[in-house]
Amino acid sequence: MKSTKRYEVYRTAIAIGIALLLGYVLILITVFPKGDMAFFDKLKSAIKDANDAFRTFLISPILKHRRGHWVFNLRGFIQWINESVPIMITGLAVSLIFTAKHFNIGAEGQLFLGAAIATGAAIYFPSIPIITPIVVILIASLVGAGWSAIPGYLKSKWNASEVVTSLMLNYVALYMGLFIIKTFLRDPNAGQLVSLKFSDSATLFLLNTRYRWHSGILIALGMSFALWFVMKKTTWGYKVRLIGNNKHFAYHSGINTQKTFFQVHLLSGAIAGTAGIIELLGYYGRFVWLYSPGYGWDGIIIATLARNNPIYVPIAALFLSYIRVGAKTMGRYTNIPPEMVSILQATIILLVTAEAFLSQMRQKAIEKEARSTEEAIAGGDINE
């Protein structure tokens, strides 16, 4: 088992390395100069520009160049951490549902509708320090759970495809959320469709007021540990993992699989429902989205990179957020489009999910582990 886990780590690291190499090649092609210069002069110039752009991409979230020296980039660091919070939470939600081998992709709708409805509480709920944000987040969580319960119920009761139902509900949630904001909570004095500002007591505690580093990262990390504990240390988590490995074996072992499926949908939706409102409470202070922010789809990437392990989800979210912030900074200082990071994401996911990628390494790891186990057993027999 240890060799297999080590193989998965190596495979993910190699996939990331290949994606970064591909990113460098794309940058090199983008900055390759035109004109009448000699080819090697063009190549030399392109390599220099590509190195500068790639260095900006890799280190700008934590370092910046000022007056001839590299100094800590506090603004980039906070942006990196803040942007990791919602995708970390959706990654947890998706990893839970994927562990049960269900493919509910409704996290996008759950977080959007949860944020839209909880916005009303953030505006009108009585101002009570500490209590108000907790109530607002709980409301968003309940909305997310309720929205996720629909595909969960349809799957458990009528075996309806959760892929189709959750995907269609994403659009329903989007337009319902916009309707709620536009009809009941819109700020008439704002120049665009945004809600009224949240009450001061509803916003999250700020770790840095200048760049609005909010405490959502602490909530996300706490949720990650809590979910890991539930999945690894409780009977319910064991049932979910057993169902994911073999639902027929779990059923004949006496586990109520349909009931557990439904509970998984509820908990996953409750987690996803908090992702949007935590960002709004911490950073924006009002509802600002005119379209889906895409965090639910990012959650699928995060869960895939983390191999559905809640304790690895923060690492995957921080990685994805890091390369995105790096790409945005690179886009500001060069003519490299930040959308390049989408190609890197696609490459990483393609290689991580491709079972045949480095399959020989996996086979060797399994054989090595089997030989070690066999030798250990043989050694035990001899000693006896």
Tab-separated table of C-alpha atoms in Angstrom:
chain	number	residue	atom	x	y	z
A	1	MET	CA	0.000	0.000	0.000
A	2	LYS	CA	2.860	2.374	0.825
A	3	SER	CA	4.520	1.680	-2.522
A	4	THR	CA	1.243	2.358	-4.315
A	5	LYS	CA	0.793	5.664	-2.493
A	6	ARG	CA	4.378	6.596	-3.299
A	7	TYR	CA	3.681	5.794	-6.927
A	8	GLU	CA	0.659	8.100	-6.933
A	9	VAL	CA	2.778	10.909	-5.477
A	10	TYR	CA	5.472	10.367	-8.105
A	11	ARG	CA	2.902	10.229	-10.884
A	12	THR	CA	1.243	13.457	-9.780
A	13	ALA	CA	4.626	15.190	-9.431
A	14	ILE	CA	5.697	14.021	-12.893
A	15	ALA	CA	2.364	15.176	-14.367
A	16	ILE	CA	2.870	18.617	-12.824
A	17	GLY	CA	6.447	18.719	-14.100
A	18	ILE	CA	5.347	17.846	-17.641
A	19	ALA	CA	2.599	20.475	-17.489
A	20	LEU	CA	5.059	23.141	-16.348
A	21	LEU	CA	7.455	22.148	-19.127
A	22	LEU	CA	4.610	22.464	-21.610
A	23	GLY	CA	3.835	25.883	-20.138
A	24	TYR	CA	7.422	26.981	-20.678
A	25	VAL	CA	7.312	25.831	-24.304
A	26	LEU	CA	4.082	27.772	-24.853
A	27	ILE	CA	5.638	30.890	-23.351
A	28	LEU	CA	8.688	30.431	-25.550
A	29	ILE	CA	6.505	30.208	-28.644
A	30	THR	CA	4.483	33.248	-27.572
A	31	VAL	CA	7.502	35.498	-27.033
A	32	PHE	CA	9.402	34.307	-30.106
A	33	PRO	CA	10.192	37.568	-31.941
A	34	LYS	CA	9.269	38.344	-35.508
A	35	GLY	CA	11.274	40.320	-38.009
A	36	ASP	CA	14.474	40.027	-39.975
A	37	MET	CA	16.764	38.931	-37.163
A	38	ALA	CA	18.867	35.801	-37.523
A	39	PHE	CA	17.160	32.672	-36.185
A	40	PHE	CA	19.633	32.123	-33.339
A	41	ASP	CA	19.346	35.772	-32.292
A	42	LYS	CA	15.559	35.334	-32.193
A	43	LEU	CA	15.937	32.120	-30.215
A	44	LYS	CA	18.322	33.756	-27.761
A	45	SER	CA	15.953	36.678	-27.261
A	46	ALA	CA	12.953	34.347	-26.893
A	47	ILE	CA	14.708	32.197	-24.268
A	48	LYS	CA	15.638	35.293	-22.262
A	49	ASP	CA	12.072	36.652	-22.363
A	50	ALA	CA	10.606	33.213	-21.639
A	51	ASN	CA	12.903	32.766	-18.631
A	52	ASP	CA	11.847	36.161	-17.251
A	53	ALA	CA	8.147	35.429	-17.804
A	54	PHE	CA	8.388	31.916	-16.390
A	55	ARG	CA	10.255	33.159	-13.332
A	56	THR	CA	7.499	35.706	-12.768
A	57	PHE	CA	4.939	32.946	-13.141
A	58	LEU	CA	6.663	30.692	-10.623
A	59	ILE	CA	7.658	33.077	-7.850
A	60	SER	CA	5.489	36.197	-8.116
A	61	PRO	CA	2.856	34.986	-5.583
A	62	ILE	CA	5.489	35.121	-2.835
A	63	LEU	CA	8.348	37.311	-4.116
A	64	LYS	CA	8.609	40.560	-6.047
A	65	HIS	CA	11.519	42.491	-7.476
A	66	ARG	CA	12.052	45.893	-5.932
A	67	ARG	CA	15.084	48.171	-6.182
A	68	GLY	CA	17.372	45.386	-7.309
A	69	HIS	CA	16.330	42.921	-4.625
A	70	TRP	CA	13.755	40.171	-4.229
A	71	VAL	CA	11.417	40.904	-1.331
A	72	PHE	CA	8.403	39.146	0.135
A	73	ASN	CA	5.221	39.888	-1.836
A	74	LEU	CA	2.616	40.265	0.887
A	75	ARG	CA	-0.139	41.280	-1.525
A	76	GLY	CA	0.499	38.309	-3.805
A	77	PHE	CA	0.716	35.958	-0.848
A	78	ILE	CA	-2.643	37.098	0.531
A	79	GLN	CA	-4.249	36.913	-2.902
A	80	TRP	CA	-2.909	33.371	-3.223
A	81	ILE	CA	-4.333	32.276	0.123
A	82	ASN	CA	-7.669	34.044	-0.345
A	83	GLU	CA	-8.232	32.547	-3.783
A	84	SER	CA	-7.524	29.070	-2.446
A	85	VAL	CA	-10.356	29.199	0.126
A	86	PRO	CA	-13.483	28.616	-2.028
A	87	ILE	CA	-11.864	25.986	-4.247
A	88	MET	CA	-10.516	24.237	-1.150
A	89	ILE	CA	-14.047	23.943	0.221
A	90	THR	CA	-15.586	22.773	-3.040
A	91	GLY	CA	-12.689	20.338	-3.380
A	92	LEU	CA	-13.681	18.827	-0.042
A	93	ALA	CA	-17.312	18.551	-1.126
A	94	VAL	CA	-16.434	16.870	-4.403
A	95	SER	CA	-13.866	14.540	-2.817
A	96	LEU	CA	-16.553	13.275	-0.450
A	97	ILE	CA	-19.028	12.522	-3.203
A	98	PHE	CA	-16.327	10.960	-5.389
A	99	THR	CA	-15.234	8.700	-2.534
A	100	ALA	CA	-18.680	7.095	-2.677
A	101	LYS	CA	-18.169	6.729	-6.452
A	102	HIS	CA	-20.997	9.116	-7.236
A	103	PHE	CA	-20.558	11.893	-9.759
A	104	ASN	CA	-22.656	14.718	-8.387
A	105	ILE	CA	-21.302	17.818	-10.131
A	106	GLY	CA	-23.755	20.219	-8.526
A	107	ALA	CA	-21.293	22.015	-6.221
A	108	GLU	CA	-21.401	25.059	-8.508
A	109	GLY	CA	-25.149	25.483	-8.070
A	110	GLN	CA	-25.073	24.653	-4.371
A	111	LEU	CA	-22.510	27.329	-3.547
A	112	PHE	CA	-24.196	29.926	-5.769
A	113	LEU	CA	-27.711	29.450	-4.414
A	114	GLY	CA	-26.395	29.094	-0.871
A	115	ALA	CA	-24.551	32.395	-1.194
A	116	ALA	CA	-27.559	34.157	-2.747
A	117	ILE	CA	-30.012	33.139	-0.018
A	118	ALA	CA	-27.531	33.620	2.826
A	119	THR	CA	-26.901	37.127	1.504
A	120	GLY	CA	-30.333	38.072	2.842
A	121	ALA	CA	-29.310	36.936	6.311
A	122	ALA	CA	-25.988	38.764	6.034
A	123	ILE	CA	-27.890	41.994	5.319
A	124	TYR	CA	-30.912	41.767	7.599
A	125	PHE	CA	-29.983	39.414	10.450
A	126	PRO	CA	-29.508	41.326	13.751
A	127	SER	CA	-25.920	42.464	14.231
A	128	ILE	CA	-24.409	40.161	16.831
A	129	PRO	CA	-20.605	39.796	16.685
A	130	ILE	CA	-19.388	36.244	15.985
A	131	ILE	CA	-22.982	34.888	15.982
A	132	THR	CA	-24.083	36.608	12.773
A	133	PRO	CA	-21.419	35.127	10.428
A	134	ILE	CA	-21.994	31.704	11.974
A	135	VAL	CA	-25.740	31.951	11.319
A	136	VAL	CA	-25.149	33.181	7.763
A	137	ILE	CA	-22.732	30.349	6.987
A	138	LEU	CA	-25.129	27.792	8.493
A	139	ILE	CA	-27.964	29.077	6.314
A	140	ALA	CA	-25.781	28.745	3.216
A	141	SER	CA	-24.831	25.252	4.344
A	142	LEU	CA	-28.474	24.235	4.777
A	143	VAL	CA	-29.378	25.603	1.359
A	144	GLY	CA	-26.487	23.686	-0.205
A	145	ALA	CA	-27.548	20.494	1.563
A	146	GLY	CA	-31.159	20.936	0.456
A	147	TRP	CA	-30.142	21.583	-3.141
A	148	SER	CA	-27.865	18.554	-3.167
A	149	ALA	CA	-30.620	16.434	-1.624
A	150	ILE	CA	-32.624	16.630	-4.862
A	151	PRO	CA	-30.227	14.617	-7.060
A	152	GLY	CA	-29.406	12.485	-4.019
A	153	TYR	CA	-33.065	11.592	-3.490
A	154	LEU	CA	-33.676	10.986	-7.185
A	155	LYS	CA	-30.641	8.711	-7.315
A	156	SER	CA	-31.562	6.773	-4.177
A	157	LYS	CA	-35.265	6.496	-4.966
A	158	TRP	CA	-35.419	6.116	-8.730
A	159	ASN	CA	-31.786	5.535	-9.723
A	160	ALA	CA	-31.831	8.755	-11.750
A	161	SER	CA	-28.421	9.755	-13.058
A	162	GLU	CA	-26.955	12.237	-10.586
A	163	VAL	CA	-24.728	13.616	-13.354
A	164	VAL	CA	-27.693	14.832	-15.378
A	165	THR	CA	-29.829	16.055	-12.476
A	166	SER	CA	-27.026	17.883	-10.667
A	167	LEU	CA	-25.790	19.473	-13.902
A	168	MET	CA	-29.246	20.749	-14.823
A	169	LEU	CA	-29.844	22.022	-11.301
A	170	ASN	CA	-26.710	24.160	-11.594
A	171	TYR	CA	-28.477	26.325	-14.173
A	172	VAL	CA	-31.646	26.474	-12.116
A	173	ALA	CA	-29.622	27.573	-9.080
A	174	LEU	CA	-27.817	30.241	-11.119
A	175	TYR	CA	-30.983	31.902	-12.350
A	176	MET	CA	-32.800	31.491	-9.052
A	177	GLY	CA	-29.891	33.131	-7.259
A	178	LEU	CA	-29.755	36.047	-9.684
A	179	PHE	CA	-33.526	36.462	-9.402
A	180	ILE	CA	-33.304	36.637	-5.603
A	181	ILE	CA	-30.516	39.210	-5.693
A	182	LYS	CA	-32.139	41.307	-8.415
A	183	THR	CA	-35.635	41.258	-6.926
A	184	PHE	CA	-35.115	41.420	-3.171
A	185	LEU	CA	-31.537	42.315	-2.288
A	186	ARG	CA	-30.227	44.588	-5.047
A	187	ASP	CA	-28.393	47.787	-4.150
A	188	PRO	CA	-30.262	50.475	-6.183
A	189	ASN	CA	-27.404	52.938	-5.780
A	190	ALA	CA	-24.778	50.654	-7.286
A	191	GLY	CA	-23.948	50.898	-10.962
A	192	GLN	CA	-24.274	47.158	-11.518
A	193	LEU	CA	-26.187	44.188	-10.218
A	194	VAL	CA	-24.827	43.702	-6.715
A	195	SER	CA	-26.548	43.219	-3.394
A	196	LEU	CA	-26.735	45.661	-0.539
A	197	LYS	CA	-23.651	45.661	1.665
A	198	PHE	CA	-23.480	43.119	4.460
A	199	SER	CA	-23.738	44.355	8.017
A	200	ASP	CA	-20.331	44.915	9.633
A	201	SER	CA	-20.931	42.170	12.183
A	202	ALA	CA	-21.605	39.640	9.420
A	203	THR	CA	-18.185	39.890	7.780
A	204	LEU	CA	-15.341	37.561	8.675
A	205	PHE	CA	-12.441	38.555	10.879
A	206	LEU	CA	-9.575	40.021	8.851
A	207	LEU	CA	-6.022	38.833	9.444
A	208	ASN	CA	-4.757	41.754	7.336
A	209	THR	CA	-7.006	44.762	6.719
A	210	ARG	CA	-4.921	46.414	3.968
A	211	TYR	CA	-5.204	43.501	1.527
A	212	ARG	CA	-8.288	41.914	3.142
A	213	TRP	CA	-6.741	38.618	4.212
A	214	HIS	CA	-9.805	37.037	5.777
A	215	SER	CA	-10.105	34.147	8.201
A	216	GLY	CA	-11.835	31.903	5.674
A	217	ILE	CA	-8.591	29.937	5.267
A	218	LEU	CA	-8.850	28.870	8.907
A	219	ILE	CA	-12.424	27.691	8.354
A	220	ALA	CA	-11.422	25.785	5.222
A	221	LEU	CA	-8.491	24.080	6.951
A	222	GLY	CA	-10.734	23.202	9.901
A	223	MET	CA	-13.289	21.676	7.522
A	224	SER	CA	-10.531	19.692	5.836
A	225	PHE	CA	-9.364	18.181	9.115
A	226	ALA	CA	-12.944	17.505	10.253
A	227	LEU	CA	-13.833	15.723	7.016
A	228	TRP	CA	-10.598	13.713	7.144
A	229	PHE	CA	-11.462	12.647	10.693
A	230	VAL	CA	-14.992	11.644	9.687
A	231	MET	CA	-13.791	9.656	6.696
A	232	LYS	CA	-10.856	7.927	8.355
A	233	LYS	CA	-11.839	7.576	12.000
A	234	THR	CA	-15.598	6.976	12.103
A	235	THR	CA	-17.837	4.064	11.193
A	236	TRP	CA	-19.837	6.219	8.806
A	237	GLY	CA	-16.685	7.200	6.918
A	238	TYR	CA	-15.694	3.554	6.688
A	239	LYS	CA	-19.119	2.735	5.219
A	240	VAL	CA	-18.721	5.440	2.581
A	241	ARG	CA	-15.262	4.197	1.607
A	242	LEU	CA	-16.482	0.609	1.490
A	243	ILE	CA	-19.405	1.591	-0.734
A	244	GLY	CA	-17.007	3.445	-3.012
A	245	ASN	CA	-14.753	0.397	-3.308
A	246	ASN	CA	-17.532	-2.126	-3.865
A	247	LYS	CA	-21.145	-1.153	-3.278
A	248	HIS	CA	-22.442	-4.696	-3.836
A	249	PHE	CA	-20.096	-6.080	-1.184
A	250	ALA	CA	-21.137	-3.230	1.133
A	251	TYR	CA	-24.818	-3.993	0.512
A	252	HIS	CA	-24.457	-7.701	1.254
A	253	SER	CA	-22.447	-6.800	4.358
A	254	GLY	CA	-25.553	-5.188	5.783
A	255	ILE	CA	-24.905	-1.534	4.928
A	256	ASN	CA	-27.920	0.479	3.811
A	257	THR	CA	-26.246	1.794	0.675
A	258	GLN	CA	-29.133	3.967	-0.541
A	259	LYS	CA	-29.431	5.698	2.803
A	260	THR	CA	-25.679	6.261	2.952
A	261	PHE	CA	-25.665	7.608	-0.612
A	262	PHE	CA	-28.318	10.125	0.356
A	263	GLN	CA	-26.399	11.173	3.475
A	264	VAL	CA	-23.259	11.669	1.379
A	265	HIS	CA	-25.156	13.967	-0.966
A	266	LEU	CA	-26.475	15.964	1.987
A	267	LEU	CA	-23.078	16.421	3.616
A	268	SER	CA	-21.366	17.200	0.331
A	269	GLY	CA	-23.986	19.843	-0.468
A	270	ALA	CA	-23.701	21.316	3.029
A	271	ILE	CA	-19.950	21.744	2.553
A	272	ALA	CA	-20.246	23.149	-0.975
A	273	GLY	CA	-22.964	25.575	0.109
A	274	THR	CA	-20.536	27.419	2.377
A	275	ALA	CA	-17.848	27.979	-0.267
A	276	GLY	CA	-19.414	31.020	-1.883
A	277	ILE	CA	-20.686	32.856	1.173
A	278	ILE	CA	-17.360	32.523	2.998
A	279	GLU	CA	-15.616	34.354	0.172
A	280	LEU	CA	-18.324	37.015	0.045
A	281	LEU	CA	-18.248	37.530	3.811
A	282	GLY	CA	-14.487	37.668	3.891
A	283	TYR	CA	-13.469	39.587	0.788
A	284	TYR	CA	-16.282	41.392	-1.013
A	285	GLY	CA	-18.734	42.305	1.725
A	286	ARG	CA	-21.708	41.875	-0.630
A	287	PHE	CA	-23.000	39.571	-3.357
A	288	VAL	CA	-21.136	40.500	-6.563
A	289	TRP	CA	-21.465	37.592	-8.999
A	290	LEU	CA	-23.338	38.009	-12.265
A	291	TYR	CA	-22.457	34.488	-13.348
A	292	SER	CA	-21.174	31.284	-11.816
A	293	PRO	CA	-17.687	31.815	-10.375
A	294	GLY	CA	-16.611	28.312	-11.440
A	295	TYR	CA	-15.475	27.163	-8.011
A	296	GLY	CA	-17.582	24.023	-8.229
A	297	TRP	CA	-15.788	22.921	-11.388
A	298	ASP	CA	-12.474	23.747	-9.754
A	299	GLY	CA	-13.496	21.419	-6.948
A	300	ILE	CA	-13.439	18.505	-9.407
A	301	ILE	CA	-9.840	19.365	-10.327
A	302	ILE	CA	-8.876	19.685	-6.669
A	303	ALA	CA	-10.496	16.374	-5.698
A	304	THR	CA	-8.790	14.621	-8.614
A	305	LEU	CA	-5.359	15.976	-7.697
A	306	ALA	CA	-5.899	15.107	-4.029
A	307	ARG	CA	-7.048	11.577	-4.917
A	308	ASN	CA	-10.220	12.288	-2.894
A	309	ASN	CA	-8.243	12.476	0.347
A	310	PRO	CA	-9.490	15.451	2.437
A	311	ILE	CA	-6.119	15.983	4.049
A	312	TYR	CA	-4.499	16.504	0.619
A	313	VAL	CA	-7.234	18.818	-0.641
A	314	PRO	CA	-5.682	21.998	0.893
A	315	ILE	CA	-2.356	21.186	-0.803
A	316	ALA	CA	-4.046	20.728	-4.178
A	317	ALA	CA	-6.102	23.918	-3.722
A	318	LEU	CA	-3.055	25.942	-2.743
A	319	PHE	CA	-1.186	24.612	-5.766
A	320	LEU	CA	-3.977	25.500	-8.181
A	321	SER	CA	-4.434	28.907	-6.618
A	322	TYR	CA	-0.673	29.508	-6.732
A	323	ILE	CA	-0.294	28.904	-10.462
A	324	ARG	CA	-3.374	31.036	-11.154
A	325	VAL	CA	-2.069	34.002	-9.188
A	326	GLY	CA	1.318	33.518	-10.847
A	327	ALA	CA	-0.308	33.463	-14.292
A	328	LYS	CA	-2.273	36.653	-13.563
A	329	THR	CA	0.865	38.458	-12.415
A	330	MET	CA	2.769	37.229	-15.444
A	331	GLY	CA	-0.064	38.477	-17.640
A	332	ARG	CA	0.236	41.975	-16.134
A	333	TYR	CA	3.964	42.283	-16.826
A	334	THR	CA	4.219	40.427	-20.131
A	335	ASN	CA	2.031	39.740	-23.131
A	336	ILE	CA	1.488	36.140	-22.027
A	337	PRO	CA	-2.262	35.509	-21.549
A	338	PRO	CA	-3.067	34.203	-18.042
A	339	GLU	CA	-5.460	31.729	-19.659
A	340	MET	CA	-2.345	29.662	-20.295
A	341	VAL	CA	-2.903	28.194	-16.858
A	342	SER	CA	-6.021	26.451	-18.202
A	343	ILE	CA	-3.783	24.443	-20.522
A	344	LEU	CA	-1.582	23.493	-17.577
A	345	GLN	CA	-4.638	22.397	-15.581
A	346	ALA	CA	-5.947	20.295	-18.447
A	347	THR	CA	-2.551	18.659	-18.952
A	348	ILE	CA	-2.182	17.815	-15.271
A	349	ILE	CA	-5.678	16.347	-15.014
A	350	LEU	CA	-5.228	14.387	-18.243
A	351	LEU	CA	-2.011	12.791	-17.004
A	352	VAL	CA	-3.181	12.219	-13.427
A	353	THR	CA	-6.398	10.527	-14.483
A	354	ALA	CA	-4.825	8.505	-17.303
A	355	GLU	CA	-4.501	5.035	-15.794
A	356	ALA	CA	-2.004	3.960	-18.425
A	357	PHE	CA	0.350	6.860	-17.639
A	358	LEU	CA	3.412	5.377	-15.916
A	359	SER	CA	1.510	2.115	-15.440
A	360	GLN	CA	4.808	0.204	-15.597
A	361	MET	CA	6.013	2.133	-12.564
A	362	ARG	CA	2.834	1.159	-10.738
A	363	GLN	CA	3.254	-2.501	-11.681
A	364	LYS	CA	6.818	-2.450	-10.393
A	365	ALA	CA	5.660	-0.816	-7.152
A	366	ILE	CA	3.008	-3.502	-6.633
A	367	GLU	CA	5.448	-6.317	-7.406
A	368	LYS	CA	8.057	-4.814	-5.067
A	369	GLU	CA	5.497	-4.519	-2.286
A	370	ALA	CA	4.309	-8.098	-2.868
A	371	ARG	CA	7.881	-9.415	-2.713
A	372	SER	CA	8.536	-7.486	0.510
A	373	THR	CA	5.384	-8.926	2.066
A	374	GLU	CA	6.283	-12.436	0.912
A	375	GLU	CA	9.808	-12.120	2.333
A	376	ALA	CA	8.437	-10.807	5.617
A	377	ILE	CA	6.037	-13.766	5.897
A	378	ALA	CA	8.798	-16.231	4.997
A	379	GLY	CA	11.099	-14.632	7.569
A	380	GLY	CA	8.373	-14.987	10.195
A	381	ASP	CA	7.928	-18.690	9.388
A	382	ILE	CA	11.678	-19.311	9.706
A	383	ASN	CA	11.848	-17.545	13.055
A	384	GLU	CA	8.962	-19.616	14.300
